[in-house]
Amino acid sequence: MARTVFLRGKEEIEAIRAAAMLVARTLGRLGSEVRPGVTTATLDQLAEAFIRDHGGRPAFKGYRGFPASICASINDEVVHGIPGPRRLAEGDIVGIDVGVEMDGFYGDSAITFPVGRVSDEATRLLQVTREALARGVAQAKAGNRVGDISHAVQSYVEGQGFAVVRSLVGHGIGRQMHEEPQVPNYGTPERGPRLMAGQVVAIEPMVNAGVPEVMTQPDGWTVVTKDGRLSAHFEHTVAVGQEGPDILSRVDAP
Ligand code: MG
Ligand code: MG
């Protein structure tokens, strides 16, 4: 298989930004609906309508047979949860992952939301995972290597007493949802593929409160923690710049 890393020109970056900003707006819309009693199927229907109303296509729907427009992963579910009749309950955390294709370009972003009041551990897990993403993103500049992103995420998370998931990784993104290179959440500084200006990557720490090991449920999709403890996931689509990162999946982007 060809291992091609694509460098995008200005117009292509703006096309990816348009898709990624629709992802960000969708997440914002869903965030205002997250509350006890809401089903994840309702969130999925809202997301699909919102994405289509704004000229996009939900990229996850039908991807390798995935049946929905969002992934909704509750508590010990790490990623790839299938929306359904389960109602969110006070104290849950729910990771919502959204992908959009628009005009042939892809955006991908995720946020884990607290449902009502959550435990101190859940609050800290969300803070640490969000900060791990910020630290990974900060390394997305030309001349660095993928290992600089990976190490920034891993060293921060482990320093806070949590664990990074190793069997699932971030990825290049652009004309396809998943492109080269892989962007692991663990690694060694100054190792791995060189980052170049114009590269676009999805950086997505998945952080477990307990052990790093995960397993897939019999539905073939839902990834859960092996010890049943909480997991959180945050993700941004980011263009690697000469001077630093350009977060494309942000509503306040230019
Ligand atoms: Mg995603
Ligand atoms: Mg992704």
PDB file of C-alpha atoms and ligand atoms in Angstrom:
ATOM      1  CA  MET A   1       0.000   0.000   0.000  1.00  0.00           C
ATOM      2  CA  ALA A   2       1.277   3.447  -0.869  1.00  0.00           C
ATOM      3  CA  ARG A   3       2.257   5.437   2.186  1.00  0.00           C
ATOM      4  CA  THR A   4       1.719   8.894   0.828  1.00  0.00           C
ATOM      5  CA  VAL A   5       1.645  12.021   2.929  1.00  0.00           C
ATOM      6  CA  PHE A   6      -0.219  14.808   1.138  1.00  0.00           C
ATOM      7  CA  LEU A   7       0.789  18.448   1.379  1.00  0.00           C
ATOM      8  CA  ARG A   8      -2.205  20.739   0.881  1.00  0.00           C
ATOM      9  CA  GLY A   9      -2.172  24.153  -0.743  1.00  0.00           C
ATOM     10  CA  LYS A  10      -4.032  27.162   0.659  1.00  0.00           C
ATOM     11  CA  GLU A  11      -7.285  26.432  -1.183  1.00  0.00           C
ATOM     12  CA  GLU A  12      -7.285  22.815  -0.076  1.00  0.00           C
ATOM     13  CA  ILE A  13      -6.626  23.816   3.542  1.00  0.00           C
ATOM     14  CA  GLU A  14      -9.611  26.175   3.358  1.00  0.00           C
ATOM     15  CA  ALA A  15     -11.778  23.364   1.918  1.00  0.00           C
ATOM     16  CA  ILE A  16     -10.758  21.080   4.798  1.00  0.00           C
ATOM     17  CA  ARG A  17     -11.426  23.976   7.191  1.00  0.00           C
ATOM     18  CA  ALA A  18     -14.956  24.336   5.797  1.00  0.00           C
ATOM     19  CA  ALA A  19     -15.670  20.652   6.502  1.00  0.00           C
ATOM     20  CA  ALA A  20     -13.961  20.781   9.910  1.00  0.00           C
ATOM     21  CA  MET A  21     -15.819  23.945  10.936  1.00  0.00           C
ATOM     22  CA  LEU A  22     -19.112  22.250  10.131  1.00  0.00           C
ATOM     23  CA  VAL A  23     -17.966  19.437  12.420  1.00  0.00           C
ATOM     24  CA  ALA A  24     -17.215  22.016  15.125  1.00  0.00           C
ATOM     25  CA  ARG A  25     -20.606  23.692  14.725  1.00  0.00           C
ATOM     26  CA  THR A  26     -22.308  20.299  14.889  1.00  0.00           C
ATOM     27  CA  LEU A  27     -20.479  19.504  18.130  1.00  0.00           C
ATOM     28  CA  GLY A  28     -21.536  22.880  19.519  1.00  0.00           C
ATOM     29  CA  ARG A  29     -25.156  22.166  18.608  1.00  0.00           C
ATOM     30  CA  LEU A  30     -25.010  18.714  20.213  1.00  0.00           C
ATOM     31  CA  GLY A  31     -23.296  20.081  23.317  1.00  0.00           C
ATOM     32  CA  SER A  32     -26.320  22.246  24.049  1.00  0.00           C
ATOM     33  CA  GLU A  33     -28.556  19.139  23.842  1.00  0.00           C
ATOM     34  CA  VAL A  34     -26.488  16.901  26.131  1.00  0.00           C
ATOM     35  CA  ARG A  35     -28.484  16.456  29.342  1.00  0.00           C
ATOM     36  CA  PRO A  36     -29.944  13.663  31.470  1.00  0.00           C
ATOM     37  CA  GLY A  37     -32.752  11.823  29.638  1.00  0.00           C
ATOM     38  CA  VAL A  38     -31.605  12.477  26.077  1.00  0.00           C
ATOM     39  CA  THR A  39     -30.932   9.363  23.976  1.00  0.00           C
ATOM     40  CA  THR A  40     -27.825   9.117  21.853  1.00  0.00           C
ATOM     41  CA  ALA A  41     -30.099   8.257  18.887  1.00  0.00           C
ATOM     42  CA  THR A  42     -31.700  11.698  19.275  1.00  0.00           C
ATOM     43  CA  LEU A  43     -28.261  13.332  19.209  1.00  0.00           C
ATOM     44  CA  ASP A  44     -27.419  11.322  16.103  1.00  0.00           C
ATOM     45  CA  GLN A  45     -30.595  12.429  14.278  1.00  0.00           C
ATOM     46  CA  LEU A  46     -29.929  16.061  15.212  1.00  0.00           C
ATOM     47  CA  ALA A  47     -26.362  15.809  13.946  1.00  0.00           C
ATOM     48  CA  GLU A  48     -27.316  14.238  10.630  1.00  0.00           C
ATOM     49  CA  ALA A  49     -29.983  16.878   9.938  1.00  0.00           C
ATOM     50  CA  PHE A  50     -27.649  19.713  10.959  1.00  0.00           C
ATOM     51  CA  ILE A  51     -24.800  18.444   8.765  1.00  0.00           C
ATOM     52  CA  ARG A  52     -27.007  17.912   5.709  1.00  0.00           C
ATOM     53  CA  ASP A  53     -28.773  21.292   6.193  1.00  0.00           C
ATOM     54  CA  HIS A  54     -25.355  22.950   6.018  1.00  0.00           C
ATOM     55  CA  GLY A  55     -24.212  21.255   2.805  1.00  0.00           C
ATOM     56  CA  GLY A  56     -22.187  18.407   4.278  1.00  0.00           C
ATOM     57  CA  ARG A  57     -22.436  14.644   4.415  1.00  0.00           C
ATOM     58  CA  PRO A  58     -22.004  12.720   7.676  1.00  0.00           C
ATOM     59  CA  ALA A  59     -18.742  10.923   6.903  1.00  0.00           C
ATOM     60  CA  PHE A  60     -19.148   8.137   9.446  1.00  0.00           C
ATOM     61  CA  LYS A  61     -22.498   6.930   8.093  1.00  0.00           C
ATOM     62  CA  GLY A  62     -21.817   3.790   6.076  1.00  0.00           C
ATOM     63  CA  TYR A  63     -18.064   3.985   6.719  1.00  0.00           C
ATOM     64  CA  ARG A  64     -17.076   0.303   6.802  1.00  0.00           C
ATOM     65  CA  GLY A  65     -20.756  -0.288   7.560  1.00  0.00           C
ATOM     66  CA  PHE A  66     -21.020   2.044  10.587  1.00  0.00           C
ATOM     67  CA  PRO A  67     -24.769   2.638  11.000  1.00  0.00           C
ATOM     68  CA  ALA A  68     -24.888   6.239  12.294  1.00  0.00           C
ATOM     69  CA  SER A  69     -23.699   9.808  11.725  1.00  0.00           C
ATOM     70  CA  ILE A  70     -21.903  10.238  15.070  1.00  0.00           C
ATOM     71  CA  CYS A  71     -20.090   8.011  17.511  1.00  0.00           C
ATOM     72  CA  ALA A  72     -21.424   8.390  21.066  1.00  0.00           C
ATOM     73  CA  SER A  73     -19.316   6.675  23.719  1.00  0.00           C
ATOM     74  CA  ILE A  74     -20.551   6.708  27.320  1.00  0.00           C
ATOM     75  CA  ASN A  75     -18.379   6.298  30.450  1.00  0.00           C
ATOM     76  CA  ASP A  76     -16.199   3.170  29.967  1.00  0.00           C
ATOM     77  CA  GLU A  77     -16.812   3.306  26.210  1.00  0.00           C
ATOM     78  CA  VAL A  78     -13.647   4.730  24.652  1.00  0.00           C
ATOM     79  CA  VAL A  79     -14.692   5.420  21.042  1.00  0.00           C
ATOM     80  CA  HIS A  80     -16.954   4.129  18.229  1.00  0.00           C
ATOM     81  CA  GLY A  81     -20.081   3.803  20.402  1.00  0.00           C
ATOM     82  CA  ILE A  82     -23.191   3.300  18.257  1.00  0.00           C
ATOM     83  CA  PRO A  83     -26.026   5.756  19.006  1.00  0.00           C
ATOM     84  CA  GLY A  84     -29.219   4.114  20.232  1.00  0.00           C
ATOM     85  CA  PRO A  85     -32.058   4.180  22.758  1.00  0.00           C
ATOM     86  CA  ARG A  86     -29.796   4.532  25.818  1.00  0.00           C
ATOM     87  CA  ARG A  87     -30.647   7.669  27.771  1.00  0.00           C
ATOM     88  CA  LEU A  88     -27.865   9.802  29.164  1.00  0.00           C
ATOM     89  CA  ALA A  89     -27.927   9.909  32.955  1.00  0.00           C
ATOM     90  CA  GLU A  90     -26.755  12.504  35.464  1.00  0.00           C
ATOM     91  CA  GLY A  91     -23.060  11.878  36.148  1.00  0.00           C
ATOM     92  CA  ASP A  92     -22.294  10.215  32.779  1.00  0.00           C
ATOM     93  CA  ILE A  93     -19.629  11.446  30.431  1.00  0.00           C
ATOM     94  CA  VAL A  94     -20.303  11.079  26.700  1.00  0.00           C
ATOM     95  CA  GLY A  95     -17.681  11.305  23.979  1.00  0.00           C
ATOM     96  CA  ILE A  96     -19.168  12.541  20.726  1.00  0.00           C
ATOM     97  CA  ASP A  97     -17.113  12.115  17.559  1.00  0.00           C
ATOM     98  CA  VAL A  98     -18.248  13.763  14.315  1.00  0.00           C
ATOM     99  CA  GLY A  99     -16.920  13.501  10.769  1.00  0.00           C
ATOM    100  CA  VAL A 100     -18.063  15.544   7.776  1.00  0.00           C
ATOM    101  CA  GLU A 101     -17.327  15.313   4.074  1.00  0.00           C
ATOM    102  CA  MET A 102     -17.952  18.465   2.102  1.00  0.00           C
ATOM    103  CA  ASP A 103     -16.947  19.085  -1.518  1.00  0.00           C
ATOM    104  CA  GLY A 104     -14.606  16.094  -1.388  1.00  0.00           C
ATOM    105  CA  PHE A 105     -12.747  17.101   1.785  1.00  0.00           C
ATOM    106  CA  TYR A 106     -13.020  15.730   5.314  1.00  0.00           C
ATOM    107  CA  GLY A 107     -13.048  17.136   8.847  1.00  0.00           C
ATOM    108  CA  ASP A 108     -13.012  15.108  12.091  1.00  0.00           C
ATOM    109  CA  SER A 109     -13.333  16.263  15.700  1.00  0.00           C
ATOM    110  CA  ALA A 110     -14.525  14.966  19.057  1.00  0.00           C
ATOM    111  CA  ILE A 111     -15.457  16.337  22.475  1.00  0.00           C
ATOM    112  CA  THR A 112     -16.312  14.459  25.659  1.00  0.00           C
ATOM    113  CA  PHE A 113     -19.160  16.195  27.492  1.00  0.00           C
ATOM    114  CA  PRO A 114     -20.175  15.887  31.152  1.00  0.00           C
ATOM    115  CA  VAL A 115     -23.865  15.060  31.667  1.00  0.00           C
ATOM    116  CA  GLY A 116     -25.098  17.245  34.508  1.00  0.00           C
ATOM    117  CA  ARG A 117     -22.878  17.035  37.583  1.00  0.00           C
ATOM    118  CA  VAL A 118     -20.099  14.458  37.291  1.00  0.00           C
ATOM    119  CA  SER A 119     -17.602  12.960  39.748  1.00  0.00           C
ATOM    120  CA  ASP A 120     -14.305  14.629  40.612  1.00  0.00           C
ATOM    121  CA  GLU A 121     -12.492  11.844  38.745  1.00  0.00           C
ATOM    122  CA  ALA A 122     -14.585  12.404  35.615  1.00  0.00           C
ATOM    123  CA  THR A 123     -14.017  16.166  35.811  1.00  0.00           C
ATOM    124  CA  ARG A 124     -10.272  15.681  36.071  1.00  0.00           C
ATOM    125  CA  LEU A 125     -10.242  13.090  33.257  1.00  0.00           C
ATOM    126  CA  LEU A 126     -11.979  15.554  30.924  1.00  0.00           C
ATOM    127  CA  GLN A 127      -9.581  18.362  31.897  1.00  0.00           C
ATOM    128  CA  VAL A 128      -6.504  16.180  31.421  1.00  0.00           C
ATOM    129  CA  THR A 129      -7.646  14.790  28.059  1.00  0.00           C
ATOM    130  CA  ARG A 130      -8.515  18.273  26.747  1.00  0.00           C
ATOM    131  CA  GLU A 131      -5.128  19.586  27.895  1.00  0.00           C
ATOM    132  CA  ALA A 132      -3.362  16.555  26.369  1.00  0.00           C
ATOM    133  CA  LEU A 133      -4.943  17.445  23.028  1.00  0.00           C
ATOM    134  CA  ALA A 134      -3.779  21.065  23.374  1.00  0.00           C
ATOM    135  CA  ARG A 135      -0.237  19.895  24.135  1.00  0.00           C
ATOM    136  CA  GLY A 136      -0.227  17.506  21.181  1.00  0.00           C
ATOM    137  CA  VAL A 137      -1.603  20.182  18.856  1.00  0.00           C
ATOM    138  CA  ALA A 138       1.113  22.622  19.962  1.00  0.00           C
ATOM    139  CA  GLN A 139       3.726  20.257  18.493  1.00  0.00           C
ATOM    140  CA  ALA A 140       2.124  20.301  15.018  1.00  0.00           C
ATOM    141  CA  LYS A 141       4.681  22.548  13.373  1.00  0.00           C
ATOM    142  CA  ALA A 142       6.986  22.063  10.407  1.00  0.00           C
ATOM    143  CA  GLY A 143      10.269  20.380  11.294  1.00  0.00           C
ATOM    144  CA  ASN A 144       8.899  18.487  14.280  1.00  0.00           C
ATOM    145  CA  ARG A 145       8.200  14.778  14.033  1.00  0.00           C
ATOM    146  CA  VAL A 146       5.060  12.791  14.762  1.00  0.00           C
ATOM    147  CA  GLY A 147       6.809  11.469  17.891  1.00  0.00           C
ATOM    148  CA  ASP A 148       6.869  15.012  19.300  1.00  0.00           C
ATOM    149  CA  ILE A 149       3.055  15.092  19.217  1.00  0.00           C
ATOM    150  CA  SER A 150       2.828  11.564  20.622  1.00  0.00           C
ATOM    151  CA  HIS A 151       5.276  12.234  23.436  1.00  0.00           C
ATOM    152  CA  ALA A 152       3.618  15.516  24.431  1.00  0.00           C
ATOM    153  CA  VAL A 153       0.312  13.678  24.865  1.00  0.00           C
ATOM    154  CA  GLN A 154       1.698  10.603  26.613  1.00  0.00           C
ATOM    155  CA  SER A 155       4.046  12.358  29.037  1.00  0.00           C
ATOM    156  CA  TYR A 156       1.361  14.791  30.198  1.00  0.00           C
ATOM    157  CA  VAL A 157      -1.350  12.115  30.589  1.00  0.00           C
ATOM    158  CA  GLU A 158       0.878   9.666  32.460  1.00  0.00           C
ATOM    159  CA  GLY A 159       2.216  12.481  34.646  1.00  0.00           C
ATOM    160  CA  GLN A 160      -1.386  13.058  35.724  1.00  0.00           C
ATOM    161  CA  GLY A 161      -1.791   9.393  36.670  1.00  0.00           C
ATOM    162  CA  PHE A 162      -3.949   8.386  33.707  1.00  0.00           C
ATOM    163  CA  ALA A 163      -3.192   6.094  30.733  1.00  0.00           C
ATOM    164  CA  VAL A 164      -3.238   6.599  26.956  1.00  0.00           C
ATOM    165  CA  VAL A 165      -4.898   4.040  24.688  1.00  0.00           C
ATOM    166  CA  ARG A 166      -2.293   2.554  22.366  1.00  0.00           C
ATOM    167  CA  SER A 167      -4.285   0.438  19.951  1.00  0.00           C
ATOM    168  CA  LEU A 168      -6.138   3.408  18.424  1.00  0.00           C
ATOM    169  CA  VAL A 169      -4.368   6.381  16.854  1.00  0.00           C
ATOM    170  CA  GLY A 170      -4.829   9.749  15.169  1.00  0.00           C
ATOM    171  CA  HIS A 171      -4.288  10.085  11.432  1.00  0.00           C
ATOM    172  CA  GLY A 172      -3.703  12.235   8.413  1.00  0.00           C
ATOM    173  CA  ILE A 173      -6.924  13.614   6.889  1.00  0.00           C
ATOM    174  CA  GLY A 174      -7.946  15.466   3.737  1.00  0.00           C
ATOM    175  CA  ARG A 175      -9.370  13.803   0.638  1.00  0.00           C
ATOM    176  CA  GLN A 176     -10.059  10.750   2.782  1.00  0.00           C
ATOM    177  CA  MET A 177     -10.994  10.508   6.442  1.00  0.00           C
ATOM    178  CA  HIS A 178      -7.963   8.373   7.219  1.00  0.00           C
ATOM    179  CA  GLU A 179      -4.669   9.084   5.483  1.00  0.00           C
ATOM    180  CA  GLU A 180      -1.009   8.690   6.372  1.00  0.00           C
ATOM    181  CA  PRO A 181       0.629   9.183   8.780  1.00  0.00           C
ATOM    182  CA  GLN A 182      -0.666   7.454  11.885  1.00  0.00           C
ATOM    183  CA  VAL A 183      -0.465   9.744  14.931  1.00  0.00           C
ATOM    184  CA  PRO A 184      -0.140   7.609  18.083  1.00  0.00           C
ATOM    185  CA  ASN A 185      -0.783   9.011  21.558  1.00  0.00           C
ATOM    186  CA  TYR A 186       2.473   7.510  22.823  1.00  0.00           C
ATOM    187  CA  GLY A 187       5.983   7.851  21.473  1.00  0.00           C
ATOM    188  CA  THR A 188       9.466   9.260  21.580  1.00  0.00           C
ATOM    189  CA  PRO A 189      10.438  12.881  20.842  1.00  0.00           C
ATOM    190  CA  GLU A 190      12.270  13.481  17.537  1.00  0.00           C
ATOM    191  CA  ARG A 191      11.172  10.098  16.200  1.00  0.00           C
ATOM    192  CA  GLY A 192       8.702   9.124  13.503  1.00  0.00           C
ATOM    193  CA  PRO A 193       7.736  10.854  10.248  1.00  0.00           C
ATOM    194  CA  ARG A 194       8.807  14.492   9.787  1.00  0.00           C
ATOM    195  CA  LEU A 195       5.950  17.027   9.876  1.00  0.00           C
ATOM    196  CA  MET A 196       5.774  19.383   6.913  1.00  0.00           C
ATOM    197  CA  ALA A 197       3.853  22.614   6.351  1.00  0.00           C
ATOM    198  CA  GLY A 198       0.598  21.856   4.538  1.00  0.00           C
ATOM    199  CA  GLN A 199       0.126  18.461   6.150  1.00  0.00           C
ATOM    200  CA  VAL A 200      -3.256  18.017   7.875  1.00  0.00           C
ATOM    201  CA  VAL A 201      -3.634  15.613  10.781  1.00  0.00           C
ATOM    202  CA  ALA A 202      -6.352  14.559  13.212  1.00  0.00           C
ATOM    203  CA  ILE A 203      -4.857  14.479  16.711  1.00  0.00           C
ATOM    204  CA  GLU A 204      -7.035  12.524  19.130  1.00  0.00           C
ATOM    205  CA  PRO A 205      -5.942  11.492  22.617  1.00  0.00           C
ATOM    206  CA  MET A 206      -8.022   8.694  24.144  1.00  0.00           C
ATOM    207  CA  VAL A 207      -7.334   8.673  27.881  1.00  0.00           C
ATOM    208  CA  ASN A 208      -8.317   6.015  30.419  1.00  0.00           C
ATOM    209  CA  ALA A 209      -8.702   6.586  34.145  1.00  0.00           C
ATOM    210  CA  GLY A 210      -7.411   3.048  34.824  1.00  0.00           C
ATOM    211  CA  VAL A 211      -5.497   0.569  32.679  1.00  0.00           C
ATOM    212  CA  PRO A 212      -4.615   1.430  29.062  1.00  0.00           C
ATOM    213  CA  GLU A 213      -6.031  -1.819  27.652  1.00  0.00           C
ATOM    214  CA  VAL A 214      -9.259  -1.788  25.679  1.00  0.00           C
ATOM    215  CA  MET A 215     -11.466  -4.355  23.990  1.00  0.00           C
ATOM    216  CA  THR A 216     -14.176  -4.324  21.334  1.00  0.00           C
ATOM    217  CA  GLN A 217     -17.748  -5.233  22.235  1.00  0.00           C
ATOM    218  CA  PRO A 218     -19.668  -7.970  20.357  1.00  0.00           C
ATOM    219  CA  ASP A 219     -21.375  -5.255  18.231  1.00  0.00           C
ATOM    220  CA  GLY A 220     -18.042  -5.075  16.388  1.00  0.00           C
ATOM    221  CA  TRP A 221     -17.657  -1.335  16.984  1.00  0.00           C
ATOM    222  CA  THR A 222     -17.849  -0.134  20.566  1.00  0.00           C
ATOM    223  CA  VAL A 223     -14.409  -0.016  22.175  1.00  0.00           C
ATOM    224  CA  VAL A 224     -14.493  -0.192  25.995  1.00  0.00           C
ATOM    225  CA  THR A 225     -11.886  -0.086  28.741  1.00  0.00           C
ATOM    226  CA  LYS A 226     -10.806  -3.516  29.938  1.00  0.00           C
ATOM    227  CA  ASP A 227     -11.254  -2.573  33.611  1.00  0.00           C
ATOM    228  CA  GLY A 228     -14.622  -0.831  33.144  1.00  0.00           C
ATOM    229  CA  ARG A 229     -13.274   2.531  34.318  1.00  0.00           C
ATOM    230  CA  LEU A 230     -13.906   5.850  32.580  1.00  0.00           C
ATOM    231  CA  SER A 231     -12.390   6.970  29.280  1.00  0.00           C
ATOM    232  CA  ALA A 232     -12.374  10.350  27.503  1.00  0.00           C
ATOM    233  CA  HIS A 233     -11.620  11.444  23.926  1.00  0.00           C
ATOM    234  CA  PHE A 234     -10.947  14.850  22.397  1.00  0.00           C
ATOM    235  CA  GLU A 235      -9.931  15.428  18.770  1.00  0.00           C
ATOM    236  CA  HIS A 236      -9.080  18.287  16.420  1.00  0.00           C
ATOM    237  CA  THR A 237      -8.278  18.461  12.721  1.00  0.00           C
ATOM    238  CA  VAL A 238      -5.071  20.501  12.518  1.00  0.00           C
ATOM    239  CA  ALA A 239      -2.998  21.919   9.657  1.00  0.00           C
ATOM    240  CA  VAL A 240       0.739  21.818  10.270  1.00  0.00           C
ATOM    241  CA  GLY A 241       2.122  25.324   9.772  1.00  0.00           C
ATOM    242  CA  GLN A 242       5.623  26.703   9.318  1.00  0.00           C
ATOM    243  CA  GLU A 243       5.331  28.586  12.611  1.00  0.00           C
ATOM    244  CA  GLY A 244       2.799  26.431  14.411  1.00  0.00           C
ATOM    245  CA  PRO A 245      -0.531  24.644  14.295  1.00  0.00           C
ATOM    246  CA  ASP A 246      -3.711  25.916  12.634  1.00  0.00           C
ATOM    247  CA  ILE A 247      -6.713  24.253  14.304  1.00  0.00           C
ATOM    248  CA  LEU A 248      -9.260  23.803  11.520  1.00  0.00           C
ATOM    249  CA  SER A 249     -12.081  22.278  13.603  1.00  0.00           C
ATOM    250  CA  ARG A 250     -12.760  25.388  15.658  1.00  0.00           C
ATOM    251  CA  VAL A 251     -15.815  27.587  15.408  1.00  0.00           C
ATOM    252  CA  ASP A 252     -13.897  30.812  16.023  1.00  0.00           C
ATOM    253  CA  ALA A 253     -11.480  30.029  13.167  1.00  0.00           C
ATOM    254  CA  PRO A 254     -10.928  32.855  10.627  1.00  0.00           C
TER     255      PRO A 254
HETATM  256 MG    MG B   1     -13.055  11.399  15.069  1.00  0.00          MG
HETATM  257 MG    MG B   2     -10.179  10.718  13.834  1.00  0.00          MG
END
